[in-house]
CSV table of C-alpha atoms and ligand atoms in Angstrom, one decimal:
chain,number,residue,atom,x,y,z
A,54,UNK,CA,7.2,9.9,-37.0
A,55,UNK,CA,5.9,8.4,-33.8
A,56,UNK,CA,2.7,7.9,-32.7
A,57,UNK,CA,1.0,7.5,-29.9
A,58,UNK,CA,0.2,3.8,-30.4
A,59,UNK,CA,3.8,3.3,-30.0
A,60,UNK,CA,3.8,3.8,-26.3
A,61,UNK,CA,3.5,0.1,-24.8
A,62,UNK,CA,0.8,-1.4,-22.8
A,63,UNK,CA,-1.2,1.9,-23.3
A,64,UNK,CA,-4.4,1.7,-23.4
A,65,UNK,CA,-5.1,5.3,-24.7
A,66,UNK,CA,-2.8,7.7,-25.5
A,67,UNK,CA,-4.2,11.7,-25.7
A,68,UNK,CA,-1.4,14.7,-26.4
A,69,UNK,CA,-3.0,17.9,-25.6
A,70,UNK,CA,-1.8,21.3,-26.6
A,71,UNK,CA,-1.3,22.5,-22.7
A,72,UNK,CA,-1.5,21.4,-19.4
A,73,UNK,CA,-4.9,23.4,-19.0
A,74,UNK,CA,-6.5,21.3,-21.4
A,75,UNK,CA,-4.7,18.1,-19.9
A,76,UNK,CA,-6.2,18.9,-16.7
A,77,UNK,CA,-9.5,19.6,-17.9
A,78,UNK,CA,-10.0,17.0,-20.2
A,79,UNK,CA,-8.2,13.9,-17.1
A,80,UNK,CA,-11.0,15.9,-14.7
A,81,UNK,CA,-13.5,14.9,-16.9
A,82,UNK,CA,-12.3,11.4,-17.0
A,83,UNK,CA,-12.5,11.4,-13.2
A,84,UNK,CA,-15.6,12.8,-12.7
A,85,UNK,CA,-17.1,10.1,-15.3
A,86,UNK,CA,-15.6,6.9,-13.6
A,87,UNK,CA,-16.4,8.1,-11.2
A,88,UNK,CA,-20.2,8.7,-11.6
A,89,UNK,CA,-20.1,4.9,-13.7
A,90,UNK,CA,-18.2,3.3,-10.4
A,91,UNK,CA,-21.0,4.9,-7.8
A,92,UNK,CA,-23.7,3.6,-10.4
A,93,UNK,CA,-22.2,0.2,-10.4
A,94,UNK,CA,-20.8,-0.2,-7.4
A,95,UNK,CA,-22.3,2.3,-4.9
A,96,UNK,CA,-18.9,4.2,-4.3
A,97,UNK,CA,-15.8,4.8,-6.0
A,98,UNK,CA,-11.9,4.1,-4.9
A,99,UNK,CA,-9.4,6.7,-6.1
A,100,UNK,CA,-5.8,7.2,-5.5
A,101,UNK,CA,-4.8,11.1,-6.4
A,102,UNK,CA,-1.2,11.1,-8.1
A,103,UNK,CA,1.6,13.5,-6.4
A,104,UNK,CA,3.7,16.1,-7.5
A,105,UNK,CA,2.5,19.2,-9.4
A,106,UNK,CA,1.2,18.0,-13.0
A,107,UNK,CA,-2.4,17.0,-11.4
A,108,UNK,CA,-2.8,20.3,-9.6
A,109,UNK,CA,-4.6,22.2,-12.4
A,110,UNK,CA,-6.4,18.8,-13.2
A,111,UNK,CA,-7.6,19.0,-9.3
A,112,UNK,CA,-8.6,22.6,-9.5
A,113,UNK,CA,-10.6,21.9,-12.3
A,114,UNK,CA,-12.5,18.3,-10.6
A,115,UNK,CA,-13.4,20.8,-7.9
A,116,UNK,CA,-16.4,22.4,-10.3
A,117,UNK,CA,-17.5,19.4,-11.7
A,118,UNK,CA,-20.7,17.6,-10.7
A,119,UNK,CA,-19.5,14.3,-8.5
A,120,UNK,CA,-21.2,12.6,-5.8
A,121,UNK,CA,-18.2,12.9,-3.2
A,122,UNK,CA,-20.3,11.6,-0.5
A,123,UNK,CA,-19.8,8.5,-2.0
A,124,UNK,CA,-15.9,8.7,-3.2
A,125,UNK,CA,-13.5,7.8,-0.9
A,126,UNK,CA,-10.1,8.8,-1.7
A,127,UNK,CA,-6.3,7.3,-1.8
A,128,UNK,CA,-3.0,8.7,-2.3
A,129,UNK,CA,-0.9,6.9,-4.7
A,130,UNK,CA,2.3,7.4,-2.2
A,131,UNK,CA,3.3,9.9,0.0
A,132,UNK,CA,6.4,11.6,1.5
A,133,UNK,CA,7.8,10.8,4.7
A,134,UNK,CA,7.3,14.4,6.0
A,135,UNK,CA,5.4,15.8,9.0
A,136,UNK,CA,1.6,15.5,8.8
A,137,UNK,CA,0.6,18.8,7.5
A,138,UNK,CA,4.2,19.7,5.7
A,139,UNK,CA,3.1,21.9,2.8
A,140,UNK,CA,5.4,19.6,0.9
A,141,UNK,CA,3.0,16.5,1.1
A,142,UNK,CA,1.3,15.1,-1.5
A,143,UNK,CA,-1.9,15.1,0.4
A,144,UNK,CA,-1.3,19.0,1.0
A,145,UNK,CA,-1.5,19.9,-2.9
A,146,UNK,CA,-4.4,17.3,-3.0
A,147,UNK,CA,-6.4,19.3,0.1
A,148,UNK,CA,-5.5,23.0,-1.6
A,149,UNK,CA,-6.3,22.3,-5.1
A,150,UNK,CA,-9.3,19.7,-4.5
A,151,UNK,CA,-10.2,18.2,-1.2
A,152,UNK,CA,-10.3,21.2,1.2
A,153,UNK,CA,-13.0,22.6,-1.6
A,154,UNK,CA,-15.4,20.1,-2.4
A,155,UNK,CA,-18.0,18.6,0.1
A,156,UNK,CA,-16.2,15.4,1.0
A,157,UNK,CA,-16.7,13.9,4.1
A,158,UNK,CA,-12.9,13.7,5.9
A,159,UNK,CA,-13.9,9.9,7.1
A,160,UNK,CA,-13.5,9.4,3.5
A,161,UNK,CA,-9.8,10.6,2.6
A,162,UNK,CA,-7.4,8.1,3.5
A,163,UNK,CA,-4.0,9.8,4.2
A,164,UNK,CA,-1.1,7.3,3.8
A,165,UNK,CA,0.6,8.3,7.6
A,166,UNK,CA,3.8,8.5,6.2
A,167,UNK,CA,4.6,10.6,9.3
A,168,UNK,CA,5.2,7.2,11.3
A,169,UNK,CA,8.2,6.3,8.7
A,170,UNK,CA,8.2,4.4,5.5
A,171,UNK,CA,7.9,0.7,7.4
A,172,UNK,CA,4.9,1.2,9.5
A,173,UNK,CA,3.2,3.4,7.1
A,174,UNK,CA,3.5,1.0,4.3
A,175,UNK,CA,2.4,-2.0,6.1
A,176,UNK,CA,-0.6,0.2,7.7
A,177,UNK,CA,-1.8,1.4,4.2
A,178,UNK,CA,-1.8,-2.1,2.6
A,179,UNK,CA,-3.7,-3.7,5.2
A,180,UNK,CA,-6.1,-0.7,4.6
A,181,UNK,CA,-5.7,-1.2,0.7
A,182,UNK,CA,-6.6,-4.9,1.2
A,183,UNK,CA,-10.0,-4.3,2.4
A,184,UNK,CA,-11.0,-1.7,-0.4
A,185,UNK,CA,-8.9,-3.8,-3.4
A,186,UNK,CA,-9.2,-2.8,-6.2
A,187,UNK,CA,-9.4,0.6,-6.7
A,188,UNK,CA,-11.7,1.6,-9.3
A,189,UNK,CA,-8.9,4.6,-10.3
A,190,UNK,CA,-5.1,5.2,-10.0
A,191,UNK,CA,-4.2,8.7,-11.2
A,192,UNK,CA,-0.6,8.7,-11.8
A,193,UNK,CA,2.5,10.9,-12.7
A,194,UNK,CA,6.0,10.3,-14.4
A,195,UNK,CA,8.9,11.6,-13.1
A,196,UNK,CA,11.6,12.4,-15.6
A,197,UNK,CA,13.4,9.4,-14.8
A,198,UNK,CA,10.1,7.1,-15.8
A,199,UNK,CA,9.1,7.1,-12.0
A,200,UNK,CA,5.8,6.7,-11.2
A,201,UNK,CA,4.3,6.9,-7.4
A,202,UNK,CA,7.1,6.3,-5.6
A,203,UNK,CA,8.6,3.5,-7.6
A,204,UNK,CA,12.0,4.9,-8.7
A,205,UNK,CA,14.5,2.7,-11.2
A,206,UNK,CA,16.2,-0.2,-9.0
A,207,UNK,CA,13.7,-0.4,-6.8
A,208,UNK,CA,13.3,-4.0,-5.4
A,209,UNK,CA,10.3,-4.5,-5.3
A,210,UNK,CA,10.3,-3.7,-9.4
A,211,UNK,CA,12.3,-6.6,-10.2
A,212,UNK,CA,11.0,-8.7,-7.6
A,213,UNK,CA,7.6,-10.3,-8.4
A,214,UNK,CA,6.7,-12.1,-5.4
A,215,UNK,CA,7.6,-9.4,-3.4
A,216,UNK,CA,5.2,-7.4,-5.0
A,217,UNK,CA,2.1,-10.0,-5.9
A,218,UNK,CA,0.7,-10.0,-2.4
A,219,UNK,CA,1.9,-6.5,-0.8
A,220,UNK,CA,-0.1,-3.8,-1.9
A,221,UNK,CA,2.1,-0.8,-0.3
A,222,UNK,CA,5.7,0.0,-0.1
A,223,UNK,CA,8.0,1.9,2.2
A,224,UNK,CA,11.1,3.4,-0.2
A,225,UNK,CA,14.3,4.3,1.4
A,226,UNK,CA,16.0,5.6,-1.1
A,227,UNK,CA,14.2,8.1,-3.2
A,228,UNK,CA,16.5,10.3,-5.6
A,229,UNK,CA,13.9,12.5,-5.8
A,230,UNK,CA,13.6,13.9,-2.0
A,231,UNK,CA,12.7,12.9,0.7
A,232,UNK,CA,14.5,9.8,0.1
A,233,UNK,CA,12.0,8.0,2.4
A,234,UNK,CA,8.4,7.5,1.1
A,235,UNK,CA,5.6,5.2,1.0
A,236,UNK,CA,4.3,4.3,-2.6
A,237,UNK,CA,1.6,1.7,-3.7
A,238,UNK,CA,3.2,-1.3,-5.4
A,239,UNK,CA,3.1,-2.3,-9.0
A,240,UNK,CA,0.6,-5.1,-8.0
A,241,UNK,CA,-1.7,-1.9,-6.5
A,242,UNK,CA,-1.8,0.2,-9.1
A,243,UNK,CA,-2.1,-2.8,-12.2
A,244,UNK,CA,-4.9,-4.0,-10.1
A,245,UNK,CA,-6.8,-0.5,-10.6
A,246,UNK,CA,-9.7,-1.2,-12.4
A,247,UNK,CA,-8.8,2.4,-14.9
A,248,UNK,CA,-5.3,3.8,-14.4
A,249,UNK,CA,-4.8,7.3,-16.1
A,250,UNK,CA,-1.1,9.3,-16.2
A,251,UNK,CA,-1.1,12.6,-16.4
A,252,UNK,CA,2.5,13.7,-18.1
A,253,UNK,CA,3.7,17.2,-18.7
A,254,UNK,CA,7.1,19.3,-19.6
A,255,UNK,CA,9.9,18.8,-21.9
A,256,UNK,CA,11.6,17.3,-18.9
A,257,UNK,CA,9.4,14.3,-19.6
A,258,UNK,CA,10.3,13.9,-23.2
A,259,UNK,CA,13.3,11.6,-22.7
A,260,UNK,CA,11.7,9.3,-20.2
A,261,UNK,CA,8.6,8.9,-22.9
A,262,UNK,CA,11.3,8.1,-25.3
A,263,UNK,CA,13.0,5.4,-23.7
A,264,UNK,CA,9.4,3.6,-23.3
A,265,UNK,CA,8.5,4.4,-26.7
A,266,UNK,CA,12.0,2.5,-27.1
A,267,UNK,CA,10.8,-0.6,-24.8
A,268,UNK,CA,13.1,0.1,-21.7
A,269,UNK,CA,10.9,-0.7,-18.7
A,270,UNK,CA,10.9,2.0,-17.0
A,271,UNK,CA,8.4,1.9,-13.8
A,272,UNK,CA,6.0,3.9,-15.8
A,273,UNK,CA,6.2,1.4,-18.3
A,274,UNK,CA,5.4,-1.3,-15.7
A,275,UNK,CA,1.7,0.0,-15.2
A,276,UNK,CA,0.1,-2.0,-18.0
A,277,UNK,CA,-3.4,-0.7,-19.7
A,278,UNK,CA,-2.6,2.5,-19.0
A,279,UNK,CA,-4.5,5.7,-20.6
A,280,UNK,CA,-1.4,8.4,-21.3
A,281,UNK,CA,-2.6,12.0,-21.0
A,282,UNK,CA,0.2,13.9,-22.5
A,283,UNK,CA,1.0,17.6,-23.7
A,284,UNK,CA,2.9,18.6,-26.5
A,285,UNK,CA,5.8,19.2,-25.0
A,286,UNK,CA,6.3,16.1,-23.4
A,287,UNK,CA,5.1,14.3,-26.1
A,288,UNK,CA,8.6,13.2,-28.2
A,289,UNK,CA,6.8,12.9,-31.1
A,290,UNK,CA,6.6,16.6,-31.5
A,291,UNK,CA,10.1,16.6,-32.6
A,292,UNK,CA,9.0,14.6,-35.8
B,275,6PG,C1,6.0,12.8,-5.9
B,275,6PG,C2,5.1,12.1,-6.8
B,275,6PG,C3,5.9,11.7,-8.1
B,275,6PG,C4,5.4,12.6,-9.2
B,275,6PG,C5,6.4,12.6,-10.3
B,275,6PG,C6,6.0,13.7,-11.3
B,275,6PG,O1,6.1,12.5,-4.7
B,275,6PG,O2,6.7,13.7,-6.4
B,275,6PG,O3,4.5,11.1,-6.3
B,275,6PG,O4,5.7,10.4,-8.5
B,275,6PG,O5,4.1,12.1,-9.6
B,275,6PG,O6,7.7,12.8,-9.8
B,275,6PG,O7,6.1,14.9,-10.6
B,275,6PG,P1,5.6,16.3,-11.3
B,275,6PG,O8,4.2,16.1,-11.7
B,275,6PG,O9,5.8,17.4,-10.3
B,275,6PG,O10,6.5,16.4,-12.5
């Protein structure tokens, strides 16, 4: 039987029985760093994961008591799509959460992935540089152990000094489409003072158990991470 102290690096690792109770339970994670980095710190620095898995988590931050005057808000990549293309990341971020809660827009920082993967990248990390480190990456895992936009083979996985200094990525190659993106870098997201995945779907199960195995997938990469997991994800369900 596995458990969940088997994943490496974690920090945490929480299987829930659904994604409604993932999503409300990583919600209430957010809204408390949140409210301990704006005690601390005056404000707090979060990058919003992509893809679908956050969206009930989203929809459920909307109702919960956080000062979003003083959040101010990342993306943790971004597709290289239209501004406004309903297939953004920053889209499902604005429907589920941001279009509903009183933050100020000075304070969502869209990657402009709109201007290609190149200038994007190197006009985010300049940004990123100034607000370093974010007090909060929310992340997802693609079925392949992707995370952001940081696919298997990407170069600037294998390539440490690549990565140690940039702090955003443009990725030409994505096998998950579009192929062109613009992802925060290893170096980005480790730096996160709290980095929480949010993991879903039976799809997920084989990608969990190749890190449970020690392959080092780019999920794996992201070191003190807390895993929020349901059951059917989770591979040691099937023990
Ligand atoms: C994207 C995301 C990507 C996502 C994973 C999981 O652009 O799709 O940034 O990294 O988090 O692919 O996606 P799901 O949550 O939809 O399974």
């Amino acid at each position: 039987m596995m458990n969940t102290t088997d994943l490496p690096n974690a920090q945490a690792v929480v299987v829930h029985d659904d994604i409604e109770q993932l999503g409300a339970a990583v919600a209430q994670r957010v809204a408390e760093l949140a409210s301990q980095a704006i005690a601390a710190r005056g404000v707090f620095h979060v990058a919003l994961a992509g893809g679908e898995t956050p969206r009930r988590c989203y929809e459920k931050l909307r109702h919960l008591p956080v000062d979003w005057a003083h959040v101010q808000v990342y993306f943790g990549d971004e597709r290289c799509l239209p501004a406004g293309d309903a297939q953004r990341n920053d889209r499902m971020a604005y429907g589920a959460l941001l279009g509903q809660v009183a933050i100020p827009s000075a304070n969502i920082h869209a990657i402009p992935s709109e201007l290609g993967a190149s200038t994007a990248a190197a006009r985010y990390a300049t940004l990123l540089l100034q607000v370093a480190p974010l007090d909060l990456a929310l992340l997802g895992m693609g079925e392949d152990g992707h995370t952001a936009s940081l696919f298997p083979g990407n170069p600037a996985l294998g390539n440490p000094a690549l990565d140690d200094h940039v702090l955003a990525v443009p990725v030409f190659n994505a096998p998950k489409p579009p192929a062109e993106r613009v992802s925060l870098s290893l170096t980005a997201l480790n730096t996160a003072r709290q980095k929480i995945f949010l993991v879903a779907g039976a799809g997920k199960r084989d990608a969990l158990e190749q890190i449970l195995r020690g392959e080092p997938l780019p999920a794996a990469r992201i070191a003190a991470a807390e895993w929020h997991l349901d059951r059917a994800a989770w591979p040691g369900s099937l023990r």
